[in-house]
Amino acid sequence: MDETTTRLTEYGLPLDPEAMVRPPDVTELELEPGHPGLGDDGYIQRRKALFALCRKHRLENLGPPLIEYTAEETRIWREVSPKLDELHVQYACRIYLDAKRELAITRDEIPQLRHLSDRVQRETNMHLVPAEGALPYRTFYEYIAQRGFPVTQFIRHGSHPEFTPEPDMIHDCLGHVPPLMNPDYAELVALIGKAAATTRAGEQLLALKRFSWFSIEFGLIEEAGATKVFGAGILSSTGEIPYSINSPDVKREPFVTDVVIATDYDPSRMQDHLFVAPSFPFLRRELETLVRRFGIPVL
Ligand SMILES: [Fe+2]
């Protein structure tokens, strides 16, 4: 390990760059301490079954399985998605709203990833990969490098419909999938994937991870003189949407790549430091410049 890599920190803690380039493979469902589903055997059995099914489909390249959702899962979707819908109309960027309509994602039925994947593929040649849970960063981006976006197919626990400690399909389908219909966004995501899957340098991977955190996950965008939301982490949270735009506690500054890649964050709490990009083409150009500067041979 050299001088630079030993100084890497993430979430305020020292980071082992080796763990970033060689991620662990999680072969069984693990719910973190404090997860609202712990102690609910029915929920855990369902999660285990979906974990096994989606993992099999992912590893065998079978595409998203068609899932028969339960009445409880549909109830949770019908409780959360109208609330998000109202906030999206007010706060989400135009590209997102148009794409959500194009994809025919409704408040009533949980969408099937297989159908969303077919539609996105026709539009931008990205497809959706079934994921059993949050994949390690590098594994995640190895799929994206192949233009496949990993998406979960389970739903959060019904005791706290507005909270999930892990990305679930409300986060993925209502946050990540719609912008994939935009060509500039799709190219941006695919390039992050290629660069992250190619570099062997932990500090470059960390920079790419931060770039995507402050854009794909928690990005804001200028639109006709107003600040709008396009980050999936914001768009899938009823608390985070108004907080990101209205709260005086949030620092919002222009998206400057060198500042972004030097900025740490805490994923476990509401985000109080955000960056505003002028457009998707801008982000795509910024990323291309960064990747060239890093000397990652993917362009
Ligand atoms: Fe996400």
PDB file of C-alpha atoms and ligand atoms in Angstrom:
ATOM      1  CA  MET A   1       0.000   0.000   0.000  1.00  0.00           C
ATOM      2  CA  ASP A   2       1.461   3.394  -0.855  1.00  0.00           C
ATOM      3  CA  GLU A   3       1.158   6.735   0.918  1.00  0.00           C
ATOM      4  CA  THR A   4      -1.905   7.886  -0.982  1.00  0.00           C
ATOM      5  CA  THR A   5      -3.962   4.763  -0.558  1.00  0.00           C
ATOM      6  CA  THR A   6      -3.354   4.499   3.184  1.00  0.00           C
ATOM      7  CA  ARG A   7      -4.975   7.900   3.610  1.00  0.00           C
ATOM      8  CA  LEU A   8      -8.260   6.966   1.922  1.00  0.00           C
ATOM      9  CA  THR A   9     -11.315   7.501   4.070  1.00  0.00           C
ATOM     10  CA  GLU A  10     -14.971   6.823   3.495  1.00  0.00           C
ATOM     11  CA  TYR A  11     -17.911   7.649   5.736  1.00  0.00           C
ATOM     12  CA  GLY A  12     -15.347   9.235   8.061  1.00  0.00           C
ATOM     13  CA  LEU A  13     -13.456   5.955   8.522  1.00  0.00           C
ATOM     14  CA  PRO A  14     -10.239   4.597   7.014  1.00  0.00           C
ATOM     15  CA  LEU A  15     -10.908   2.665   3.805  1.00  0.00           C
ATOM     16  CA  ASP A  16      -9.061  -0.406   2.586  1.00  0.00           C
ATOM     17  CA  PRO A  17      -8.588   0.169  -1.154  1.00  0.00           C
ATOM     18  CA  GLU A  18      -8.151  -3.583  -1.700  1.00  0.00           C
ATOM     19  CA  ALA A  19     -11.679  -4.211  -0.426  1.00  0.00           C
ATOM     20  CA  MET A  20     -12.916  -1.802  -3.087  1.00  0.00           C
ATOM     21  CA  VAL A  21     -11.212  -3.507  -5.998  1.00  0.00           C
ATOM     22  CA  ARG A  22     -11.786  -7.038  -4.681  1.00  0.00           C
ATOM     23  CA  PRO A  23     -15.277  -6.998  -3.191  1.00  0.00           C
ATOM     24  CA  PRO A  24     -16.672  -9.843  -1.092  1.00  0.00           C
ATOM     25  CA  ASP A  25     -19.448 -12.000  -2.544  1.00  0.00           C
ATOM     26  CA  VAL A  26     -22.456 -12.263  -0.243  1.00  0.00           C
ATOM     27  CA  THR A  27     -24.080 -15.633  -0.869  1.00  0.00           C
ATOM     28  CA  GLU A  28     -26.881 -15.518   1.702  1.00  0.00           C
ATOM     29  CA  LEU A  29     -29.435 -12.991   2.797  1.00  0.00           C
ATOM     30  CA  GLU A  30     -28.156 -10.764   5.587  1.00  0.00           C
ATOM     31  CA  LEU A  31     -30.363  -8.191   7.287  1.00  0.00           C
ATOM     32  CA  GLU A  32     -28.444  -5.583   9.183  1.00  0.00           C
ATOM     33  CA  PRO A  33     -28.988  -5.033  12.924  1.00  0.00           C
ATOM     34  CA  GLY A  34     -32.061  -2.872  13.466  1.00  0.00           C
ATOM     35  CA  HIS A  35     -33.677  -3.936  10.162  1.00  0.00           C
ATOM     36  CA  PRO A  36     -37.483  -3.677  10.636  1.00  0.00           C
ATOM     37  CA  GLY A  37     -37.955  -7.174   9.130  1.00  0.00           C
ATOM     38  CA  LEU A  38     -35.888  -8.931  11.803  1.00  0.00           C
ATOM     39  CA  GLY A  39     -38.132 -11.207  13.878  1.00  0.00           C
ATOM     40  CA  ASP A  40     -40.789 -11.438  11.142  1.00  0.00           C
ATOM     41  CA  ASP A  41     -40.402 -15.004   9.888  1.00  0.00           C
ATOM     42  CA  GLY A  42     -42.788 -14.594   6.976  1.00  0.00           C
ATOM     43  CA  TYR A  43     -40.864 -11.577   5.713  1.00  0.00           C
ATOM     44  CA  ILE A  44     -37.514 -13.312   6.115  1.00  0.00           C
ATOM     45  CA  GLN A  45     -38.717 -16.429   4.241  1.00  0.00           C
ATOM     46  CA  ARG A  46     -40.004 -14.270   1.397  1.00  0.00           C
ATOM     47  CA  ARG A  47     -36.749 -12.326   1.257  1.00  0.00           C
ATOM     48  CA  LYS A  48     -34.748 -15.560   1.214  1.00  0.00           C
ATOM     49  CA  ALA A  49     -36.831 -16.942  -1.648  1.00  0.00           C
ATOM     50  CA  LEU A  50     -36.454 -13.739  -3.693  1.00  0.00           C
ATOM     51  CA  PHE A  51     -32.736 -13.623  -2.840  1.00  0.00           C
ATOM     52  CA  ALA A  52     -32.217 -17.141  -4.225  1.00  0.00           C
ATOM     53  CA  LEU A  53     -34.352 -16.529  -7.313  1.00  0.00           C
ATOM     54  CA  CYS A  54     -32.787 -13.191  -8.249  1.00  0.00           C
ATOM     55  CA  ARG A  55     -29.249 -14.399  -7.526  1.00  0.00           C
ATOM     56  CA  LYS A  56     -29.789 -17.391  -9.800  1.00  0.00           C
ATOM     57  CA  HIS A  57     -31.174 -15.172 -12.566  1.00  0.00           C
ATOM     58  CA  ARG A  58     -28.273 -12.745 -12.154  1.00  0.00           C
ATOM     59  CA  LEU A  59     -25.510 -15.343 -12.131  1.00  0.00           C
ATOM     60  CA  GLU A  60     -27.015 -17.319 -15.003  1.00  0.00           C
ATOM     61  CA  ASN A  61     -27.839 -14.227 -17.100  1.00  0.00           C
ATOM     62  CA  LEU A  62     -31.511 -15.147 -17.268  1.00  0.00           C
ATOM     63  CA  GLY A  63     -32.850 -11.576 -17.112  1.00  0.00           C
ATOM     64  CA  PRO A  64     -35.384 -10.422 -14.489  1.00  0.00           C
ATOM     65  CA  PRO A  65     -37.776 -13.186 -13.343  1.00  0.00           C
ATOM     66  CA  LEU A  66     -41.502 -12.453 -13.417  1.00  0.00           C
ATOM     67  CA  ILE A  67     -42.604 -12.173  -9.784  1.00  0.00           C
ATOM     68  CA  GLU A  68     -46.029 -12.760  -8.352  1.00  0.00           C
ATOM     69  CA  TYR A  69     -46.199 -10.105  -5.688  1.00  0.00           C
ATOM     70  CA  THR A  70     -48.160 -10.761  -2.517  1.00  0.00           C
ATOM     71  CA  ALA A  71     -51.113  -8.703  -1.295  1.00  0.00           C
ATOM     72  CA  GLU A  72     -48.909  -7.242   1.457  1.00  0.00           C
ATOM     73  CA  GLU A  73     -46.214  -6.218  -1.023  1.00  0.00           C
ATOM     74  CA  THR A  74     -48.818  -4.578  -3.249  1.00  0.00           C
ATOM     75  CA  ARG A  75     -50.284  -2.808  -0.214  1.00  0.00           C
ATOM     76  CA  ILE A  76     -46.881  -1.317   0.619  1.00  0.00           C
ATOM     77  CA  TRP A  77     -46.383  -0.193  -2.985  1.00  0.00           C
ATOM     78  CA  ARG A  78     -49.839   1.410  -3.025  1.00  0.00           C
ATOM     79  CA  GLU A  79     -49.113   3.209   0.217  1.00  0.00           C
ATOM     80  CA  VAL A  80     -45.721   4.623  -0.709  1.00  0.00           C
ATOM     81  CA  SER A  81     -45.868   5.299  -4.427  1.00  0.00           C
ATOM     82  CA  PRO A  82     -48.741   7.864  -4.466  1.00  0.00           C
ATOM     83  CA  LYS A  83     -46.916   9.926  -1.834  1.00  0.00           C
ATOM     84  CA  LEU A  84     -43.746   9.841  -3.887  1.00  0.00           C
ATOM     85  CA  ASP A  85     -45.726  10.590  -7.033  1.00  0.00           C
ATOM     86  CA  GLU A  86     -47.070  13.844  -5.627  1.00  0.00           C
ATOM     87  CA  LEU A  87     -43.606  14.931  -4.561  1.00  0.00           C
ATOM     88  CA  HIS A  88     -42.149  13.965  -7.953  1.00  0.00           C
ATOM     89  CA  VAL A  89     -44.612  16.190  -9.779  1.00  0.00           C
ATOM     90  CA  GLN A  90     -43.454  19.100  -7.666  1.00  0.00           C
ATOM     91  CA  TYR A  91     -39.728  18.457  -7.317  1.00  0.00           C
ATOM     92  CA  ALA A  92     -38.411  15.986  -9.915  1.00  0.00           C
ATOM     93  CA  CYS A  93     -36.682  17.095 -13.101  1.00  0.00           C
ATOM     94  CA  ARG A  94     -38.592  17.007 -16.379  1.00  0.00           C
ATOM     95  CA  ILE A  95     -36.522  14.157 -17.849  1.00  0.00           C
ATOM     96  CA  TYR A  96     -37.471  11.975 -14.904  1.00  0.00           C
ATOM     97  CA  LEU A  97     -41.177  12.811 -15.061  1.00  0.00           C
ATOM     98  CA  ASP A  98     -41.387  12.161 -18.797  1.00  0.00           C
ATOM     99  CA  ALA A  99     -39.549   8.846 -18.449  1.00  0.00           C
ATOM    100  CA  LYS A 100     -41.733   7.667 -15.589  1.00  0.00           C
ATOM    101  CA  ARG A 101     -44.793   8.270 -17.743  1.00  0.00           C
ATOM    102  CA  GLU A 102     -43.201   6.567 -20.759  1.00  0.00           C
ATOM    103  CA  LEU A 103     -42.448   3.529 -18.624  1.00  0.00           C
ATOM    104  CA  ALA A 104     -46.074   3.454 -17.437  1.00  0.00           C
ATOM    105  CA  ILE A 105     -45.049   3.073 -13.805  1.00  0.00           C
ATOM    106  CA  THR A 106     -48.284   3.445 -11.855  1.00  0.00           C
ATOM    107  CA  ARG A 107     -49.356   3.814  -8.238  1.00  0.00           C
ATOM    108  CA  ASP A 108     -51.488   0.676  -8.440  1.00  0.00           C
ATOM    109  CA  GLU A 109     -49.292  -2.187  -9.549  1.00  0.00           C
ATOM    110  CA  ILE A 110     -45.729  -3.130  -8.769  1.00  0.00           C
ATOM    111  CA  PRO A 111     -43.958  -3.052 -12.136  1.00  0.00           C
ATOM    112  CA  GLN A 112     -42.254  -6.168 -13.480  1.00  0.00           C
ATOM    113  CA  LEU A 113     -38.574  -5.528 -14.046  1.00  0.00           C
ATOM    114  CA  ARG A 114     -38.611  -7.684 -17.127  1.00  0.00           C
ATOM    115  CA  HIS A 115     -41.044  -5.315 -18.832  1.00  0.00           C
ATOM    116  CA  LEU A 116     -39.192  -2.200 -17.675  1.00  0.00           C
ATOM    117  CA  SER A 117     -35.953  -3.712 -18.913  1.00  0.00           C
ATOM    118  CA  ASP A 118     -37.352  -4.358 -22.402  1.00  0.00           C
ATOM    119  CA  ARG A 119     -38.615  -0.775 -22.648  1.00  0.00           C
ATOM    120  CA  VAL A 120     -35.367   0.802 -21.408  1.00  0.00           C
ATOM    121  CA  GLN A 121     -33.356  -1.392 -23.759  1.00  0.00           C
ATOM    122  CA  ARG A 122     -35.348  -0.195 -26.765  1.00  0.00           C
ATOM    123  CA  GLU A 123     -34.706   3.415 -25.764  1.00  0.00           C
ATOM    124  CA  THR A 124     -31.043   3.581 -24.678  1.00  0.00           C
ATOM    125  CA  ASN A 125     -29.688   0.041 -25.012  1.00  0.00           C
ATOM    126  CA  MET A 126     -29.367  -0.311 -21.229  1.00  0.00           C
ATOM    127  CA  HIS A 127     -31.018  -3.328 -19.625  1.00  0.00           C
ATOM    128  CA  LEU A 128     -31.917  -4.267 -16.043  1.00  0.00           C
ATOM    129  CA  VAL A 129     -30.151  -7.040 -14.157  1.00  0.00           C
ATOM    130  CA  PRO A 130     -31.998  -8.781 -11.314  1.00  0.00           C
ATOM    131  CA  ALA A 131     -30.107  -8.276  -8.047  1.00  0.00           C
ATOM    132  CA  GLU A 132     -30.658 -10.221  -4.834  1.00  0.00           C
ATOM    133  CA  GLY A 133     -29.709  -7.180  -2.767  1.00  0.00           C
ATOM    134  CA  ALA A 134     -27.204  -4.338  -2.764  1.00  0.00           C
ATOM    135  CA  LEU A 135     -24.202  -5.607  -4.721  1.00  0.00           C
ATOM    136  CA  PRO A 136     -20.651  -4.581  -3.800  1.00  0.00           C
ATOM    137  CA  TYR A 137     -19.753  -1.361  -5.604  1.00  0.00           C
ATOM    138  CA  ARG A 138     -17.347  -2.917  -8.045  1.00  0.00           C
ATOM    139  CA  THR A 139     -19.605  -5.869  -8.905  1.00  0.00           C
ATOM    140  CA  PHE A 140     -22.422  -3.384  -9.424  1.00  0.00           C
ATOM    141  CA  TYR A 141     -20.360  -1.378 -11.868  1.00  0.00           C
ATOM    142  CA  GLU A 142     -19.073  -4.412 -13.708  1.00  0.00           C
ATOM    143  CA  TYR A 143     -22.668  -5.000 -14.772  1.00  0.00           C
ATOM    144  CA  ILE A 144     -23.143  -1.372 -15.675  1.00  0.00           C
ATOM    145  CA  ALA A 145     -19.992  -1.489 -17.809  1.00  0.00           C
ATOM    146  CA  GLN A 146     -21.921  -4.081 -19.853  1.00  0.00           C
ATOM    147  CA  ARG A 147     -24.920  -1.700 -19.941  1.00  0.00           C
ATOM    148  CA  GLY A 148     -26.836  -3.737 -17.362  1.00  0.00           C
ATOM    149  CA  PHE A 149     -28.228  -1.865 -14.356  1.00  0.00           C
ATOM    150  CA  PRO A 150     -28.687  -4.116 -11.268  1.00  0.00           C
ATOM    151  CA  VAL A 151     -32.132  -3.696  -9.724  1.00  0.00           C
ATOM    152  CA  THR A 152     -33.621  -5.377  -6.644  1.00  0.00           C
ATOM    153  CA  GLN A 153     -37.018  -7.081  -6.723  1.00  0.00           C
ATOM    154  CA  PHE A 154     -37.962  -7.181  -3.066  1.00  0.00           C
ATOM    155  CA  ILE A 155     -39.939  -4.645  -1.084  1.00  0.00           C
ATOM    156  CA  ARG A 156     -39.183  -3.075   2.282  1.00  0.00           C
ATOM    157  CA  HIS A 157     -40.873  -4.251   5.470  1.00  0.00           C
ATOM    158  CA  GLY A 158     -44.495  -3.136   5.904  1.00  0.00           C
ATOM    159  CA  SER A 159     -44.068  -1.838   9.445  1.00  0.00           C
ATOM    160  CA  HIS A 160     -42.210   1.243   8.163  1.00  0.00           C
ATOM    161  CA  PRO A 161     -43.308   1.752   4.545  1.00  0.00           C
ATOM    162  CA  GLU A 162     -41.482   5.040   4.258  1.00  0.00           C
ATOM    163  CA  PHE A 163     -38.168   3.701   5.484  1.00  0.00           C
ATOM    164  CA  THR A 164     -35.719   1.131   4.165  1.00  0.00           C
ATOM    165  CA  PRO A 165     -32.196   0.606   5.441  1.00  0.00           C
ATOM    166  CA  GLU A 166     -31.208  -0.979   2.104  1.00  0.00           C
ATOM    167  CA  PRO A 167     -32.065  -0.239  -1.512  1.00  0.00           C
ATOM    168  CA  ASP A 168     -35.309  -2.051  -2.412  1.00  0.00           C
ATOM    169  CA  MET A 169     -37.391  -1.982  -5.559  1.00  0.00           C
ATOM    170  CA  ILE A 170     -39.180   1.208  -4.580  1.00  0.00           C
ATOM    171  CA  HIS A 171     -35.771   2.874  -4.508  1.00  0.00           C
ATOM    172  CA  ASP A 172     -34.660   1.171  -7.707  1.00  0.00           C
ATOM    173  CA  CYS A 173     -37.829   1.337  -9.826  1.00  0.00           C
ATOM    174  CA  LEU A 174     -38.921   4.795  -8.757  1.00  0.00           C
ATOM    175  CA  GLY A 175     -35.398   6.208  -8.408  1.00  0.00           C
ATOM    176  CA  HIS A 176     -32.914   4.596 -10.756  1.00  0.00           C
ATOM    177  CA  VAL A 177     -34.867   3.177 -13.644  1.00  0.00           C
ATOM    178  CA  PRO A 178     -36.646   6.210 -15.174  1.00  0.00           C
ATOM    179  CA  PRO A 179     -33.536   8.339 -15.901  1.00  0.00           C
ATOM    180  CA  LEU A 180     -32.010   5.366 -17.748  1.00  0.00           C
ATOM    181  CA  MET A 181     -34.410   6.315 -20.559  1.00  0.00           C
ATOM    182  CA  ASN A 182     -32.295   9.445 -21.200  1.00  0.00           C
ATOM    183  CA  PRO A 183     -29.367   8.881 -23.622  1.00  0.00           C
ATOM    184  CA  ASP A 184     -26.918  11.266 -21.895  1.00  0.00           C
ATOM    185  CA  TYR A 185     -27.719   9.789 -18.496  1.00  0.00           C
ATOM    186  CA  ALA A 186     -27.367   6.247 -19.848  1.00  0.00           C
ATOM    187  CA  GLU A 187     -23.946   7.056 -21.337  1.00  0.00           C
ATOM    188  CA  LEU A 188     -22.868   8.720 -18.078  1.00  0.00           C
ATOM    189  CA  VAL A 189     -23.822   5.640 -16.074  1.00  0.00           C
ATOM    190  CA  ALA A 190     -22.230   3.229 -18.555  1.00  0.00           C
ATOM    191  CA  LEU A 191     -18.980   5.221 -18.517  1.00  0.00           C
ATOM    192  CA  ILE A 192     -18.820   5.225 -14.706  1.00  0.00           C
ATOM    193  CA  GLY A 193     -19.309   1.476 -14.943  1.00  0.00           C
ATOM    194  CA  LYS A 194     -16.558   0.964 -17.493  1.00  0.00           C
ATOM    195  CA  ALA A 195     -14.113   3.178 -15.617  1.00  0.00           C
ATOM    196  CA  ALA A 196     -14.893   1.602 -12.229  1.00  0.00           C
ATOM    197  CA  ALA A 197     -14.643  -1.903 -13.637  1.00  0.00           C
ATOM    198  CA  THR A 198     -11.301  -1.142 -15.318  1.00  0.00           C
ATOM    199  CA  THR A 199      -9.215   0.853 -12.845  1.00  0.00           C
ATOM    200  CA  ARG A 200      -7.091  -1.041 -10.330  1.00  0.00           C
ATOM    201  CA  ALA A 201      -6.528   2.054  -8.173  1.00  0.00           C
ATOM    202  CA  GLY A 202      -8.624   2.250  -5.001  1.00  0.00           C
ATOM    203  CA  GLU A 203      -8.451   6.053  -4.900  1.00  0.00           C
ATOM    204  CA  GLN A 204      -9.801   6.312  -8.453  1.00  0.00           C
ATOM    205  CA  LEU A 205     -12.606   3.937  -7.564  1.00  0.00           C
ATOM    206  CA  LEU A 206     -13.446   6.044  -4.536  1.00  0.00           C
ATOM    207  CA  ALA A 207     -13.513   9.179  -6.734  1.00  0.00           C
ATOM    208  CA  LEU A 208     -15.867   7.471  -9.196  1.00  0.00           C
ATOM    209  CA  LYS A 209     -18.039   6.282  -6.345  1.00  0.00           C
ATOM    210  CA  ARG A 210     -18.328   9.812  -5.010  1.00  0.00           C
ATOM    211  CA  PHE A 211     -19.042  11.170  -8.496  1.00  0.00           C
ATOM    212  CA  SER A 212     -21.926   8.729  -8.805  1.00  0.00           C
ATOM    213  CA  TRP A 213     -23.132   9.318  -5.240  1.00  0.00           C
ATOM    214  CA  PHE A 214     -23.453  13.067  -5.803  1.00  0.00           C
ATOM    215  CA  SER A 215     -25.078  12.613  -9.221  1.00  0.00           C
ATOM    216  CA  ILE A 216     -26.871   9.306  -9.767  1.00  0.00           C
ATOM    217  CA  GLU A 217     -27.824   8.832  -6.111  1.00  0.00           C
ATOM    218  CA  PHE A 218     -28.124  12.345  -4.698  1.00  0.00           C
ATOM    219  CA  GLY A 219     -27.870  14.728  -7.634  1.00  0.00           C
ATOM    220  CA  LEU A 220     -29.762  17.965  -8.105  1.00  0.00           C
ATOM    221  CA  ILE A 221     -30.068  19.660 -11.495  1.00  0.00           C
ATOM    222  CA  GLU A 222     -30.783  23.155 -12.826  1.00  0.00           C
ATOM    223  CA  GLU A 223     -33.926  23.360 -14.880  1.00  0.00           C
ATOM    224  CA  ALA A 224     -35.387  26.598 -16.232  1.00  0.00           C
ATOM    225  CA  GLY A 225     -33.945  28.602 -13.357  1.00  0.00           C
ATOM    226  CA  ALA A 226     -35.131  26.184 -10.687  1.00  0.00           C
ATOM    227  CA  THR A 227     -33.330  23.425  -8.801  1.00  0.00           C
ATOM    228  CA  LYS A 228     -34.844  19.993  -9.398  1.00  0.00           C
ATOM    229  CA  VAL A 229     -34.092  16.464  -8.246  1.00  0.00           C
ATOM    230  CA  PHE A 230     -32.732  13.591 -10.328  1.00  0.00           C
ATOM    231  CA  GLY A 231     -30.801  11.479  -7.772  1.00  0.00           C
ATOM    232  CA  ALA A 232     -32.435   8.119  -7.020  1.00  0.00           C
ATOM    233  CA  GLY A 233     -31.719   8.269  -3.290  1.00  0.00           C
ATOM    234  CA  ILE A 234     -33.697  11.493  -3.059  1.00  0.00           C
ATOM    235  CA  LEU A 235     -36.481  10.501  -5.480  1.00  0.00           C
ATOM    236  CA  SER A 236     -37.302   7.358  -3.501  1.00  0.00           C
ATOM    237  CA  SER A 237     -37.634   9.058  -0.115  1.00  0.00           C
ATOM    238  CA  THR A 238     -40.638  11.134   0.936  1.00  0.00           C
ATOM    239  CA  GLY A 239     -38.495  12.837   3.566  1.00  0.00           C
ATOM    240  CA  GLU A 240     -35.450  13.481   1.444  1.00  0.00           C
ATOM    241  CA  ILE A 241     -37.247  15.101  -1.544  1.00  0.00           C
ATOM    242  CA  PRO A 242     -38.512  18.281   0.186  1.00  0.00           C
ATOM    243  CA  TYR A 243     -35.496  18.335   2.504  1.00  0.00           C
ATOM    244  CA  SER A 244     -33.063  18.386  -0.426  1.00  0.00           C
ATOM    245  CA  ILE A 245     -34.733  21.370  -2.072  1.00  0.00           C
ATOM    246  CA  ASN A 246     -36.176  23.396   0.788  1.00  0.00           C
ATOM    247  CA  SER A 247     -34.180  22.819   3.945  1.00  0.00           C
ATOM    248  CA  PRO A 248     -31.919  25.659   5.077  1.00  0.00           C
ATOM    249  CA  ASP A 249     -29.722  22.968   6.684  1.00  0.00           C
ATOM    250  CA  VAL A 250     -28.677  21.627   3.285  1.00  0.00           C
ATOM    251  CA  LYS A 251     -25.606  23.090   1.607  1.00  0.00           C
ATOM    252  CA  ARG A 252     -26.227  23.175  -2.156  1.00  0.00           C
ATOM    253  CA  GLU A 253     -23.352  24.135  -4.375  1.00  0.00           C
ATOM    254  CA  PRO A 254     -22.538  23.954  -8.076  1.00  0.00           C
ATOM    255  CA  PHE A 255     -21.269  20.557  -9.253  1.00  0.00           C
ATOM    256  CA  VAL A 256     -17.485  21.001  -9.501  1.00  0.00           C
ATOM    257  CA  THR A 257     -15.892  17.624 -10.124  1.00  0.00           C
ATOM    258  CA  ASP A 258     -12.720  18.177  -8.080  1.00  0.00           C
ATOM    259  CA  VAL A 259     -14.786  19.253  -5.093  1.00  0.00           C
ATOM    260  CA  VAL A 260     -17.234  16.371  -5.528  1.00  0.00           C
ATOM    261  CA  ILE A 261     -14.576  13.652  -5.635  1.00  0.00           C
ATOM    262  CA  ALA A 262     -12.922  15.057  -2.503  1.00  0.00           C
ATOM    263  CA  THR A 263     -16.174  15.134  -0.528  1.00  0.00           C
ATOM    264  CA  ASP A 264     -17.018  12.356   1.932  1.00  0.00           C
ATOM    265  CA  TYR A 265     -20.585  11.583   2.980  1.00  0.00           C
ATOM    266  CA  ASP A 266     -22.550   9.580   5.517  1.00  0.00           C
ATOM    267  CA  PRO A 267     -25.049   7.300   3.746  1.00  0.00           C
ATOM    268  CA  SER A 268     -26.908   6.507   6.976  1.00  0.00           C
ATOM    269  CA  ARG A 269     -28.523   9.926   7.392  1.00  0.00           C
ATOM    270  CA  MET A 270     -30.349  12.645   5.456  1.00  0.00           C
ATOM    271  CA  GLN A 271     -27.917  14.261   3.046  1.00  0.00           C
ATOM    272  CA  ASP A 272     -27.069  17.837   4.019  1.00  0.00           C
ATOM    273  CA  HIS A 273     -24.463  18.505   1.340  1.00  0.00           C
ATOM    274  CA  LEU A 274     -25.569  18.332  -2.293  1.00  0.00           C
ATOM    275  CA  PHE A 275     -24.286  19.458  -5.677  1.00  0.00           C
ATOM    276  CA  VAL A 276     -26.320  21.009  -8.473  1.00  0.00           C
ATOM    277  CA  ALA A 277     -25.394  20.025 -12.044  1.00  0.00           C
ATOM    278  CA  PRO A 278     -26.398  22.266 -14.954  1.00  0.00           C
ATOM    279  CA  SER A 279     -27.406  19.320 -17.190  1.00  0.00           C
ATOM    280  CA  PHE A 280     -26.869  15.641 -17.992  1.00  0.00           C
ATOM    281  CA  PRO A 281     -24.576  16.448 -20.967  1.00  0.00           C
ATOM    282  CA  PHE A 282     -22.444  18.523 -18.544  1.00  0.00           C
ATOM    283  CA  LEU A 283     -22.085  15.576 -16.176  1.00  0.00           C
ATOM    284  CA  ARG A 284     -21.217  13.283 -19.040  1.00  0.00           C
ATOM    285  CA  ARG A 285     -18.476  15.672 -20.261  1.00  0.00           C
ATOM    286  CA  GLU A 286     -17.117  16.148 -16.737  1.00  0.00           C
ATOM    287  CA  LEU A 287     -16.875  12.417 -16.258  1.00  0.00           C
ATOM    288  CA  GLU A 288     -15.123  11.940 -19.605  1.00  0.00           C
ATOM    289  CA  THR A 289     -12.560  14.571 -18.580  1.00  0.00           C
ATOM    290  CA  LEU A 290     -12.010  12.867 -15.219  1.00  0.00           C
ATOM    291  CA  VAL A 291     -11.616   9.425 -16.750  1.00  0.00           C
ATOM    292  CA  ARG A 292      -9.054  10.785 -19.250  1.00  0.00           C
ATOM    293  CA  ARG A 293      -7.175  12.535 -16.444  1.00  0.00           C
ATOM    294  CA  PHE A 294      -7.048   9.295 -14.472  1.00  0.00           C
ATOM    295  CA  GLY A 295      -5.677   7.560 -17.580  1.00  0.00           C
ATOM    296  CA  ILE A 296      -8.330   4.835 -17.483  1.00  0.00           C
ATOM    297  CA  PRO A 297      -8.368   3.435 -21.039  1.00  0.00           C
ATOM    298  CA  VAL A 298     -12.085   3.214 -21.682  1.00  0.00           C
ATOM    299  CA  LEU A 299     -12.814   6.121 -24.030  1.00  0.00           C
TER     300      LEU A 299
HETATM  301 FE    FE B   1     -29.240   3.648  -5.394  1.00  0.00          FE
END
